[in-house]
Coordinates of C-alpha atoms in Angstrom, one line a residue:
Chain U
X29 CA -86.0 227.2 -4.6
X30 CA -87.2 227.5 -0.9
X31 CA -90.5 227.9 -1.6
X32 CA -90.5 225.4 -4.3
X33 CA -89.7 222.6 -1.8
X34 CA -91.6 224.1 1.2
X35 CA -94.5 223.5 -0.9
X36 CA -93.7 219.9 -2.1
X37 CA -94.2 219.2 1.5
X38 CA -97.8 219.8 1.6
X39 CA -99.4 217.1 -0.3
X40 CA -96.9 214.1 0.7
X41 CA -97.1 214.3 4.5
X42 CA -100.8 213.5 3.9
X43 CA -100.1 210.5 2.3
X44 CA -97.4 209.1 4.8
X45 CA -99.2 210.6 7.8
X46 CA -102.3 208.5 6.4
X47 CA -99.9 205.1 5.6
X48 CA -98.3 205.7 9.7
X49 CA -102.1 205.3 10.5
X50 CA -102.5 202.3 8.6
X51 CA -99.1 200.7 9.8
X52 CA -100.4 201.3 13.7
X53 CA -103.6 200.1 12.9
X54 CA -101.9 196.6 11.0
X55 CA -99.7 196.7 14.0
X56 CA -102.9 197.0 16.5
X57 CA -104.8 194.6 14.4
X58 CA -101.9 192.1 15.1
X59 CA -101.4 192.5 18.6
X60 CA -105.0 191.4 19.4
X61 CA -104.4 188.2 18.3
X62 CA -102.9 186.3 21.5
X63 CA -100.7 183.9 19.0
X64 CA -98.9 187.3 18.4
X65 CA -98.2 187.8 21.7
X66 CA -97.3 184.3 23.1
X67 CA -95.2 184.1 19.8
X68 CA -93.5 187.6 20.7
X69 CA -92.9 186.4 23.9
X70 CA -91.3 183.1 23.2
X71 CA -89.0 185.2 20.6
X72 CA -87.8 188.0 23.2
X73 CA -86.9 185.1 25.8
X74 CA -84.9 183.5 23.1
X75 CA -83.2 186.8 22.1
X76 CA -82.0 187.4 25.8
X77 CA -81.5 183.7 26.1
X78 CA -78.8 184.4 23.3
X79 CA -77.4 187.4 24.4
X80 CA -77.1 186.4 28.2
X81 CA -77.4 182.4 28.6
X82 CA -73.5 182.2 27.3
X83 CA -72.4 184.7 30.4
X84 CA -74.6 182.6 33.3
X85 CA -73.7 179.0 32.2
X86 CA -70.5 178.2 33.5
X87 CA -69.0 175.9 30.5
X88 CA -67.5 176.5 27.2
X89 CA -69.3 176.2 23.6
X90 CA -66.1 175.3 22.0
X91 CA -64.0 174.2 24.4
X92 CA -63.7 170.1 24.5
X93 CA -63.4 167.9 27.1
X94 CA -63.1 164.3 27.0
X95 CA -64.2 163.2 30.0
X96 CA -67.9 164.9 29.6
X97 CA -68.7 163.7 26.3
X98 CA -71.8 162.3 25.2
X99 CA -73.4 163.4 28.6
X100 CA -77.4 163.3 28.1
X101 CA -79.6 166.5 29.0
X102 CA -80.6 167.1 32.6
X103 CA -84.2 165.4 32.1
X104 CA -82.5 162.0 31.4
X105 CA -80.6 159.8 33.6
X106 CA -77.1 160.7 34.0
X107 CA -77.6 164.2 32.9
X108 CA -75.6 166.7 35.3
X109 CA -75.2 170.4 35.6
X110 CA -73.9 172.4 34.2
X111 CA -74.9 170.8 31.3
X112 CA -79.0 171.7 30.8
X113 CA -79.2 169.8 27.4
X114 CA -76.1 167.9 27.6
X115 CA -72.9 167.3 25.5
X116 CA -72.0 166.3 22.3
X117 CA -69.0 163.8 21.1
X118 CA -66.1 165.9 22.2
X119 CA -67.9 167.0 25.5
X120 CA -68.9 170.6 24.4
X121 CA -71.9 172.0 25.9
X122 CA -74.8 171.8 23.8
X123 CA -77.2 174.1 25.1
X124 CA -74.4 176.9 24.7
X125 CA -73.5 175.8 21.2
X126 CA -77.1 176.1 20.4
X127 CA -77.6 179.5 21.5
X128 CA -74.2 180.6 20.1
X129 CA -75.6 178.9 16.7
X130 CA -78.9 180.6 17.1
X131 CA -77.5 183.7 18.0
X132 CA -75.2 183.7 14.5
X133 CA -78.2 182.3 12.8
X134 CA -80.6 185.3 13.8
X135 CA -77.9 188.1 12.8
X136 CA -77.4 186.3 9.2
X137 CA -81.0 185.8 9.1
X138 CA -81.9 189.8 10.1
X139 CA -78.5 191.4 8.2
X140 CA -79.5 189.4 4.5
X141 CA -83.2 190.3 4.8
X142 CA -82.5 193.7 5.4
X143 CA -79.8 193.7 2.7
X144 CA -82.4 191.8 0.3
X145 CA -85.2 194.4 1.2
X146 CA -83.0 197.5 0.5
X147 CA -81.4 195.9 -2.8
X148 CA -85.1 194.7 -4.0
X149 CA -87.2 197.6 -3.2
X150 CA -84.8 200.2 -4.5
X151 CA -84.8 198.3 -8.2
X152 CA -88.4 197.6 -8.1
X153 CA -89.1 201.2 -7.1
X154 CA -86.9 202.7 -9.8
X155 CA -88.0 200.2 -12.3
X156 CA -92.0 200.6 -11.5
X157 CA -91.5 204.4 -11.4
X158 CA -89.4 205.0 -14.7
X159 CA -91.2 202.3 -16.6
X160 CA -90.2 201.9 -20.5
X161 CA -86.7 200.2 -21.2
X162 CA -85.6 200.3 -17.4
X163 CA -88.0 198.5 -16.0
X164 CA -88.1 195.9 -19.0
X165 CA -84.2 195.2 -18.3
X166 CA -84.3 195.2 -14.5
X167 CA -87.8 192.8 -14.6
X168 CA -85.7 190.3 -16.9
X169 CA -83.0 190.6 -14.7
X170 CA -85.5 189.2 -12.0
X171 CA -86.4 186.6 -14.6
X172 CA -82.7 185.5 -14.8
X173 CA -82.8 185.4 -11.1
X174 CA -85.2 183.8 -10.3
X175 CA -84.7 180.9 -12.6
X176 CA -81.5 179.8 -10.2
X177 CA -82.5 177.4 -7.8
X178 CA -81.0 179.1 -4.9
X179 CA -79.1 175.8 -4.0
X180 CA -77.4 175.6 -7.0
X181 CA -76.2 179.4 -7.0
X182 CA -75.4 179.1 -3.1
X183 CA -73.4 175.7 -3.6
X184 CA -71.4 177.1 -6.6
X185 CA -70.8 180.0 -4.7
X186 CA -70.0 178.7 -1.0
X187 CA -68.7 175.5 -2.0
X188 CA -65.9 176.6 -4.0
X189 CA -64.4 179.4 -2.1
X190 CA -64.1 179.2 2.3
X191 CA -67.5 180.2 3.3
X192 CA -67.8 183.3 5.7
X193 CA -70.3 185.3 7.4
X194 CA -70.1 188.0 4.9
X195 CA -69.9 185.4 1.9
X196 CA -73.1 183.6 3.2
X197 CA -75.3 186.8 3.6
X198 CA -74.0 188.1 0.1
X199 CA -75.7 184.9 -1.6
X200 CA -78.7 184.9 0.2
X201 CA -79.2 188.5 -0.9
X202 CA -78.2 187.9 -4.3
X203 CA -80.6 184.9 -4.4
X204 CA -83.5 186.7 -2.7
X205 CA -83.6 190.1 -4.0
X206 CA -85.9 189.4 -7.0
X207 CA -89.0 188.7 -5.1
X208 CA -89.2 192.3 -3.3
X209 CA -87.9 193.7 -6.3
X210 CA -91.0 192.1 -8.2
X211 CA -93.7 193.0 -5.3
X212 CA -92.2 197.0 -4.7
X213 CA -92.4 197.3 -8.3
X214 CA -96.2 196.0 -8.7
X215 CA -97.3 198.7 -5.8
X216 CA -94.9 201.5 -7.5
X217 CA -96.8 201.3 -10.5
X218 CA -100.2 202.2 -8.9
X219 CA -98.6 204.6 -6.8
X220 CA -97.4 206.6 -9.4
X221 CA -100.7 207.1 -10.7
X222 CA -102.2 208.6 -7.5
X223 CA -102.7 212.1 -7.0
X224 CA -100.0 213.0 -4.7
X225 CA -97.3 211.8 -6.8
X226 CA -98.3 213.6 -9.5
X227 CA -99.2 217.0 -7.3
X228 CA -95.5 216.5 -6.0
X229 CA -94.3 216.2 -9.5
X230 CA -96.1 219.4 -10.7
X231 CA -94.6 221.1 -7.4
X232 CA -91.0 220.3 -8.9
X233 CA -89.9 217.6 -6.8
X234 CA -87.5 215.8 -8.2
X235 CA -87.6 212.1 -9.5
X236 CA -85.1 210.7 -6.8
X237 CA -87.0 212.9 -3.9
X238 CA -90.5 211.7 -5.0
X239 CA -89.1 207.6 -4.8
X240 CA -87.2 208.0 -1.7
X241 CA -89.7 210.6 0.3
X242 CA -92.9 210.0 -1.1
X243 CA -93.1 206.5 -2.3
X244 CA -91.0 204.3 -0.4
X245 CA -92.6 205.8 2.9
X246 CA -95.7 204.8 1.6
X247 CA -95.3 201.1 0.1
X248 CA -92.8 199.4 2.0
X249 CA -94.0 199.2 5.7
X250 CA -96.9 196.6 4.4
X251 CA -93.6 194.8 2.3
X252 CA -91.9 195.1 5.8
X253 CA -94.0 193.2 7.7
X254 CA -93.9 190.2 5.5
X255 CA -90.1 190.2 5.6
X256 CA -90.5 188.9 8.9
X257 CA -91.5 185.6 7.5
X258 CA -88.1 185.7 5.3
X259 CA -85.9 186.1 8.4
X260 CA -87.0 182.4 9.3
X261 CA -86.5 180.9 5.7
X262 CA -82.9 182.5 5.6
X263 CA -82.0 180.9 9.1
X264 CA -83.4 177.5 7.4
X265 CA -80.7 178.2 4.4
X266 CA -78.0 178.9 7.0
X267 CA -78.7 175.8 8.6
X268 CA -78.5 173.8 5.6
X269 CA -75.9 175.7 4.2
X270 CA -73.7 174.1 7.3
X271 CA -75.2 170.7 7.1
X272 CA -73.7 170.5 3.8
X273 CA -70.5 171.9 4.7
X274 CA -70.6 175.4 2.9
X275 CA -72.2 177.3 6.0
X276 CA -69.7 179.1 9.0
X277 CA -66.9 176.8 9.6
X278 CA -66.1 175.0 12.7
X279 CA -65.4 175.7 15.4
X280 CA -67.7 178.4 15.4
X281 CA -71.1 176.4 16.5
X282 CA -73.8 176.2 13.8
X283 CA -76.8 174.2 13.6
X284 CA -76.2 172.9 10.4
X285 CA -72.9 171.6 11.6
X286 CA -74.2 170.6 15.2
X287 CA -76.8 168.5 13.3
X288 CA -74.9 166.6 10.9
X289 CA -72.0 166.2 13.4
X290 CA -74.4 164.6 15.7
X291 CA -76.0 162.4 12.7
X292 CA -73.0 159.9 13.7
X293 CA -74.2 159.3 16.8
X294 CA -77.9 159.3 16.2
X295 CA -78.5 155.5 18.0
X296 CA -76.4 156.4 21.1
X297 CA -76.4 159.9 21.9
X298 CA -79.8 161.3 19.8
X299 CA -79.9 164.2 21.7
X300 CA -76.9 166.0 20.4
X301 CA -79.1 166.5 16.5
X302 CA -82.7 166.1 18.1
X303 CA -82.3 168.6 21.0
X304 CA -80.8 171.7 19.4
X305 CA -83.1 171.2 16.5
X306 CA -86.2 171.7 18.7
X307 CA -84.5 175.2 20.1
X308 CA -84.0 176.2 16.6
X309 CA -87.9 175.3 15.2
X310 CA -88.9 177.2 18.3
X311 CA -87.2 180.4 17.0
X312 CA -88.3 179.8 13.5
X313 CA -92.1 178.9 14.8
X314 CA -92.3 182.2 16.5
X315 CA -90.8 184.2 13.8
X316 CA -93.2 182.4 11.3
X317 CA -96.1 183.0 13.7
X318 CA -95.7 186.6 14.0
X319 CA -94.8 187.2 10.3
X320 CA -98.3 185.0 9.7
X321 CA -100.2 187.2 11.9
X322 CA -98.8 190.5 10.6
X323 CA -99.6 189.2 6.8
X324 CA -103.0 188.3 8.1
X325 CA -103.5 191.9 9.8
X326 CA -102.2 193.5 7.0
X327 CA -104.5 191.7 4.8
X328 CA -107.6 192.7 6.6
X329 CA -106.7 196.4 7.0
X330 CA -105.7 196.8 3.3
X331 CA -109.0 195.2 2.2
X332 CA -110.9 197.7 4.4
X333 CA -111.5 196.0 7.7
X334 CA -111.1 197.8 11.0
Chain A
X10 CA -104.8 177.9 -32.1
X11 CA -103.4 181.1 -33.4
X12 CA -103.4 182.3 -29.8
X13 CA -101.6 179.1 -28.5
X14 CA -98.7 179.4 -31.2
X15 CA -98.0 183.0 -30.7
X16 CA -97.7 182.7 -27.2
X17 CA -95.6 179.4 -27.1
X18 CA -93.1 181.2 -29.9
X19 CA -92.9 184.0 -27.9
X20 CA -92.2 182.6 -24.7
X21 CA -89.8 180.1 -26.0
X22 CA -87.9 182.6 -27.4
X23 CA -88.0 184.5 -24.5
X24 CA -87.5 181.6 -22.3
X25 CA -84.3 180.4 -24.6
X26 CA -82.3 183.9 -23.7
X27 CA -83.5 183.2 -20.1
X28 CA -81.3 179.6 -20.1
X29 CA -78.5 181.3 -21.6
X30 CA -78.1 184.0 -19.7
X31 CA -78.5 181.8 -16.4
X32 CA -76.1 179.3 -18.0
X33 CA -73.3 182.5 -18.6
X34 CA -73.9 183.3 -15.0
X35 CA -73.1 179.7 -13.4
X36 CA -70.3 179.4 -16.1
X37 CA -68.7 182.6 -15.2
X38 CA -69.1 181.8 -11.4
X39 CA -67.3 178.7 -11.5
X40 CA -64.3 179.9 -13.6
X41 CA -64.0 183.1 -11.2
X42 CA -64.4 181.4 -7.6
X43 CA -61.2 180.2 -6.5
X44 CA -60.8 176.2 -7.0
X45 CA -58.8 174.8 -9.8
X46 CA -60.4 171.5 -11.1
X47 CA -57.4 170.2 -12.7
X48 CA -55.7 169.5 -9.8
X49 CA -58.3 167.4 -8.4
X50 CA -58.2 165.6 -11.6
X51 CA -54.5 165.0 -11.4
X52 CA -54.2 164.5 -7.7
X53 CA -51.8 166.5 -5.6
X54 CA -48.4 165.0 -6.8
X55 CA -48.8 166.1 -10.2
X56 CA -46.1 168.5 -11.3
X57 CA -47.2 172.0 -12.2
X58 CA -46.2 171.8 -15.7
X59 CA -48.4 169.0 -16.5
X60 CA -51.1 171.0 -14.5
X61 CA -50.7 173.6 -16.9
X62 CA -50.6 171.7 -20.0
X63 CA -54.0 169.9 -19.4
X64 CA -55.8 172.5 -18.1
X65 CA -54.5 174.2 -21.7
X66 CA -55.7 171.3 -23.4
X67 CA -59.2 171.2 -21.6
X68 CA -59.5 174.8 -22.6
X69 CA -59.8 176.3 -19.4
X70 CA -56.7 178.9 -19.7
X71 CA -58.8 180.6 -22.8
X72 CA -60.8 183.7 -21.9
X73 CA -64.3 183.1 -20.4
X74 CA -66.2 184.3 -23.3
X75 CA -64.2 181.9 -25.4
X76 CA -64.8 179.4 -23.5
X77 CA -68.7 179.9 -23.2
X78 CA -68.7 180.3 -26.6
X79 CA -67.4 176.6 -27.2
X80 CA -69.5 175.5 -24.6
X81 CA -72.9 176.9 -25.9
X82 CA -72.0 175.6 -29.3
X83 CA -71.5 171.9 -28.5
X84 CA -74.9 172.1 -26.2
X85 CA -76.6 173.3 -29.2
X86 CA -75.7 170.1 -30.8
X87 CA -77.1 168.1 -28.2
X88 CA -73.8 167.3 -26.5
X89 CA -73.3 167.9 -22.8
X90 CA -69.7 167.0 -22.0
X91 CA -68.2 164.5 -20.3
X92 CA -67.6 164.5 -16.4
X93 CA -63.8 165.9 -15.4
X94 CA -64.2 163.2 -12.4
X95 CA -66.2 160.2 -13.1
X96 CA -65.3 157.0 -14.8
X97 CA -67.4 155.4 -17.2
X98 CA -68.9 153.4 -14.7
X99 CA -70.2 156.1 -12.6
X100 CA -67.5 156.0 -10.1
X101 CA -65.5 158.9 -8.7
X102 CA -62.4 158.5 -10.9
X103 CA -59.4 161.3 -11.0
X104 CA -56.5 161.7 -8.4
X105 CA -53.3 159.9 -8.8
X106 CA -54.3 157.3 -11.1
X107 CA -54.5 159.6 -13.7
X108 CA -51.0 161.6 -13.1
X109 CA -49.6 159.7 -16.1
X110 CA -52.0 161.8 -18.0
X111 CA -55.3 162.6 -18.7
X112 CA -57.9 160.9 -21.2
X113 CA -61.2 162.9 -21.2
X114 CA -62.4 159.6 -23.3
X115 CA -62.2 157.6 -19.9
X116 CA -65.3 159.7 -18.1
X117 CA -68.7 159.2 -18.3
X118 CA -70.8 161.5 -20.2
X119 CA -72.9 164.3 -18.6
X120 CA -75.6 163.2 -20.5
X121 CA -75.6 159.8 -19.4
X122 CA -75.4 160.6 -15.6
X123 CA -78.1 162.7 -15.6
X124 CA -80.2 160.3 -17.2
X125 CA -79.4 157.9 -14.7
X126 CA -80.3 160.2 -12.1
X127 CA -82.9 162.0 -12.7
X128 CA -85.9 159.3 -13.0
X129 CA -84.7 158.7 -9.1
X130 CA -85.4 162.7 -8.6
X131 CA -88.9 162.5 -10.4
X132 CA -89.9 159.8 -8.5
X133 CA -89.0 161.6 -5.0
X134 CA -90.6 165.0 -6.4
X135 CA -93.7 163.0 -7.5
X136 CA -94.1 161.2 -4.1
X137 CA -93.3 164.4 -2.4
X138 CA -95.9 166.2 -4.2
X139 CA -98.6 163.6 -3.6
X140 CA -97.9 163.5 0.2
X141 CA -98.0 167.3 0.3
X142 CA -101.2 167.4 -1.5
X143 CA -103.0 164.6 0.7
X144 CA -102.0 166.8 3.8
X145 CA -102.8 170.3 2.1
X146 CA -105.6 170.2 0.4
X147 CA -108.2 168.8 3.2
X148 CA -106.6 171.4 5.6
X149 CA -106.3 174.1 3.0
X150 CA -110.1 173.7 1.8
X151 CA -111.6 173.8 5.2
X152 CA -109.6 176.8 6.2
X153 CA -110.9 178.6 3.0
X154 CA -114.4 177.7 3.5
X155 CA -114.5 178.4 7.3
X156 CA -112.3 181.4 7.3
X157 CA -111.9 183.1 10.8
X158 CA -113.0 179.7 12.2
X159 CA -110.9 176.8 14.1
X160 CA -110.3 175.2 10.7
X161 CA -108.7 178.8 9.6
X162 CA -107.0 179.0 12.9
X163 CA -105.6 175.4 12.4
X164 CA -104.4 175.7 9.0
X165 CA -102.1 178.6 10.5
X166 CA -100.9 176.4 13.3
X167 CA -100.0 173.9 10.8
X168 CA -98.6 175.6 8.3
X169 CA -96.7 177.8 10.7
X170 CA -95.3 174.8 12.4
X171 CA -94.5 172.9 9.1
X172 CA -92.6 175.8 7.7
X173 CA -90.6 176.2 11.0
X174 CA -88.9 172.6 10.8
X175 CA -86.0 173.0 8.9
X176 CA -85.5 170.0 6.6
X177 CA -82.1 168.6 7.7
X178 CA -83.5 168.3 11.1
X179 CA -87.0 166.9 9.9
X180 CA -85.0 164.1 7.8
X181 CA -82.9 163.3 10.8
X182 CA -85.6 163.0 13.5
X183 CA -87.5 160.8 11.0
X184 CA -84.4 158.7 10.1
X185 CA -84.2 158.4 14.1
X186 CA -87.8 157.6 14.8
X187 CA -89.1 155.5 11.5
X188 CA -85.8 153.7 10.6
X189 CA -83.4 153.1 13.2
X190 CA -86.0 153.2 16.4
X191 CA -89.0 151.5 15.0
X192 CA -87.6 149.7 11.9
X193 CA -90.6 150.5 9.7
X194 CA -88.6 152.0 6.8
X195 CA -85.2 152.1 5.1
X196 CA -83.7 155.4 4.9
X197 CA -80.1 155.8 3.5
X198 CA -78.9 155.0 0.1
X199 CA -81.5 153.6 -2.4
X200 CA -82.4 149.7 -2.7
X201 CA -85.9 149.8 -3.8
X202 CA -89.0 152.2 -3.7
X203 CA -89.5 151.7 -0.1
X204 CA -86.3 154.5 0.0
X205 CA -88.4 156.8 -1.5
X206 CA -91.0 157.2 1.5
X207 CA -89.3 158.7 4.0
X208 CA -87.3 161.5 1.7
X209 CA -90.4 162.3 0.3
X210 CA -92.1 163.0 3.5
X211 CA -89.7 165.5 4.3
X212 CA -89.8 167.0 1.0
X213 CA -94.0 167.0 1.7
X214 CA -93.2 168.6 4.9
X215 CA -91.3 171.7 3.2
X216 CA -93.7 171.9 0.6
X217 CA -97.1 171.8 2.1
X218 CA -97.3 175.2 4.3
X219 CA -96.9 177.1 1.0
X220 CA -99.9 175.1 -0.6
X221 CA -102.3 174.9 2.9
X222 CA -102.0 179.0 2.3
X223 CA -102.5 179.3 -1.1
X224 CA -105.5 176.9 -1.1
X225 CA -107.3 178.7 2.0
X226 CA -106.5 182.3 0.6
X227 CA -108.0 181.7 -2.9
X228 CA -110.7 179.7 -2.0
X229 CA -112.0 182.1 1.1
X230 CA -111.1 185.1 -1.8
X231 CA -113.6 183.4 -3.9
X232 CA -116.6 182.8 -1.2
X233 CA -116.3 186.7 -1.1
X234 CA -117.0 187.3 -4.7
X235 CA -120.2 188.4 -6.2
X236 CA -120.8 185.6 -8.2
X237 CA -120.8 183.5 -5.4
X238 CA -123.7 185.3 -3.7
X239 CA -125.5 185.6 -7.0
X240 CA -125.5 181.9 -7.2
X241 CA -126.7 181.5 -3.7
X242 CA -129.6 183.6 -4.5
X243 CA -130.4 181.9 -7.8
X244 CA -130.8 178.8 -5.6
X245 CA -127.8 176.6 -6.4
X246 CA -126.6 174.8 -3.5
X247 CA -123.5 175.9 -1.1
X248 CA -122.0 172.4 -2.4
X249 CA -122.7 172.9 -6.0
X250 CA -121.1 176.4 -5.9
X251 CA -117.8 175.3 -4.1
X252 CA -117.5 172.3 -6.8
X253 CA -118.9 173.7 -9.7
X254 CA -117.3 177.5 -9.5
X255 CA -115.0 178.0 -6.7
X256 CA -112.7 175.2 -7.1
X257 CA -112.6 176.1 -10.9
X258 CA -111.8 179.8 -10.2
X259 CA -109.4 179.3 -6.9
X260 CA -107.5 176.9 -9.7
X261 CA -105.7 179.8 -11.5
X262 CA -103.8 181.7 -8.7
X263 CA -102.9 177.8 -7.4
X264 CA -101.7 177.0 -10.6
X265 CA -99.4 180.3 -10.7
X266 CA -98.2 179.3 -7.3
X267 CA -97.0 175.8 -8.1
X268 CA -94.9 177.7 -11.3
X269 CA -93.5 180.6 -9.7
X270 CA -93.0 179.2 -6.2
X271 CA -93.1 175.7 -5.6
X272 CA -91.0 174.4 -8.6
X273 CA -88.0 176.5 -7.2
X274 CA -88.6 175.0 -3.6
X275 CA -89.0 171.8 -4.6
X276 CA -85.4 172.0 -6.5
X277 CA -83.8 173.4 -3.4
X278 CA -85.8 170.8 -1.2
X279 CA -84.8 168.0 -3.6
X280 CA -80.9 168.9 -3.8
X281 CA -80.7 169.0 0.4
X282 CA -83.1 165.9 1.0
X283 CA -80.9 163.9 -1.7
X284 CA -78.1 164.8 -0.3
X285 CA -78.9 164.2 3.6
X286 CA -80.6 160.6 2.1
X287 CA -77.7 159.7 -0.3
X288 CA -80.7 159.3 -2.6
X289 CA -78.8 158.6 -6.0
X290 CA -80.9 161.6 -7.7
X291 CA -79.7 164.9 -9.7
X292 CA -79.2 166.5 -6.6
X293 CA -76.6 164.4 -4.9
X294 CA -74.9 164.3 -8.5
X295 CA -74.9 168.1 -8.2
X296 CA -73.6 168.4 -4.7
X297 CA -70.8 165.9 -5.3
X298 CA -69.9 167.6 -8.7
X299 CA -69.3 170.9 -6.5
X300 CA -67.1 169.5 -3.9
X301 CA -65.3 167.6 -6.9
X302 CA -65.4 170.8 -9.0
X303 CA -66.8 168.9 -11.6
X304 CA -67.2 172.0 -14.1
X305 CA -69.7 170.0 -16.5
X306 CA -71.7 168.3 -14.2
X307 CA -72.7 171.7 -12.5
X308 CA -73.1 173.7 -15.8
X309 CA -75.5 171.1 -17.5
X310 CA -77.5 170.8 -14.1
X311 CA -77.7 174.6 -14.0
X312 CA -79.0 174.9 -17.8
X313 CA -81.7 172.0 -17.2
X314 CA -82.9 173.0 -13.9
X315 CA -83.4 177.0 -15.1
X316 CA -84.5 175.3 -18.4
X317 CA -87.2 172.9 -16.4
X318 CA -88.7 176.5 -14.1
X319 CA -88.8 178.3 -17.4
X320 CA -90.7 175.6 -19.1
X321 CA -92.9 174.8 -16.3
X322 CA -93.9 178.7 -15.8
X323 CA -94.5 178.6 -19.4
X324 CA -97.0 175.8 -19.1
X325 CA -98.4 177.0 -16.2
X326 CA -99.3 180.6 -17.8
X327 CA -100.7 179.1 -21.0
X328 CA -102.7 177.0 -18.6
X329 CA -104.3 179.8 -17.0
X330 CA -104.9 181.7 -20.1
X331 CA -106.9 179.0 -21.2
X332 CA -108.7 178.3 -18.0
X333 CA -109.4 182.6 -17.7
X334 CA -109.1 184.4 -20.8
X335 CA -109.3 187.7 -19.6
X336 CA -105.6 187.5 -18.3
X337 CA -103.2 188.4 -21.0
X338 CA -99.8 187.1 -21.5

């Protein structure tokens, strides 16, 4: 028993080591782009702001103050400290509201992408590895899921109940796992034929062990790079849900509710809608640029480039 | 010909199963998620006994499978049912005026409601795709033909920028700039074709990044193929090669993309954009239906949307197998 496990270790580490080398080369290649460094810097700055900003600014994201309502941002005439980006229709500080909204959006985006990545890849690897009727059923299931537009699913579930962060994350995972299942199944089909998998099998490794210890580590990193782009997509969905009124409920600030409330005051106080959006676009832009560069670097390395 | 018949028979039967399952999922979700339509139909002042009686009359207290069976039978005869809420004139009825009793005949048929809204949605979708192509084709082609050079980077920047602009925000910014400030175009509601333009721009900004990326990747990939070098060696000009061969071969992955990704995105985009602009299409009809618990409308739209997705994917697969016979179905 012990000897067979020990032997099973022999073949796989080489594949996994090789994969680790590839991952490192992709990251190195990506880092060589100026865009990557710039995007990473903006991203880290924003993360730091969402974490420490609320401690440094002497104002409240939820406390209303009628005397301070409709204050313009500092760069306009009439703006005053501590309201760097002005205040909204109820006198709440817009920078703080945006930062709290950004923090919630980040959290929802990251957690939901991790969830859909794990669920989708687990199903995909299982389907690809087992093949046969298991594969057929699971893939038809992805067909069904992909034939329901995300927005219809989301408004059906969230619009009928009181939405919470948990139910929003659940909806996003439910709507988006099939893409990961498809991709990881495709790669698993190819990977299953490789020598190290057969070697592990001959050496007596269980199916579960082969899937978790051998196939997953070698196929997941390239998929994970692209998942960065999905974090941004999920953040946009979170904003849309908030706008329609099926996102996290007030008084917790979200971009969707900030933007939708501000539309009523567009002519006199345009900054309520426009300014928070710039911050959100900056966050999404840095994520998308990083994701885009990582994807290019991955394609470059996987196609045999240095 | 035999090929086409076999293809369609097989795919249509698969497609019907998928649509049926989607319908079942949405049907079940509507009934297990909290929110009782009866209360909205009859209004808050109705006694509990009347509520229960109406719910029973409408069949909403039967087991879900029974309800679903009845629904499928009804749809199979071409009847999508009647709205719970919307009156024959299209406006929202319901509430206290029905407290005395609910008469389903006083409600608009779902097929008619969707039939009225659909042309608006198609117009918006068509114009949106047109705008997106106008932006994406030149940028994507340039990026693909000059991979690694500045047009390629431009493609990366433009698509990263557009994909980072949330449609709700773009919509409000465009309303502010083009409508409120400059007074160039109308924005909210619909009273003529010009009301489609700003919403279509928002749809286009959402669609174009995917198009740019797909066009540039598939054009660049084809330039790297051996047939391209062979053509050049045979003395064909670069432009002949590009227009006669590269574009044709690049079209297959593009078509696939249109089916798999774009239609889903387009549907989602339309819903949100129509809601923001109060544009009287299917999206706004559906979102309002959700807030009013108007089950028949939601069910019908879900069936039609997934049916459209399945049908378009089928056509796309058929077209790509005709362009490139090596592909199997």
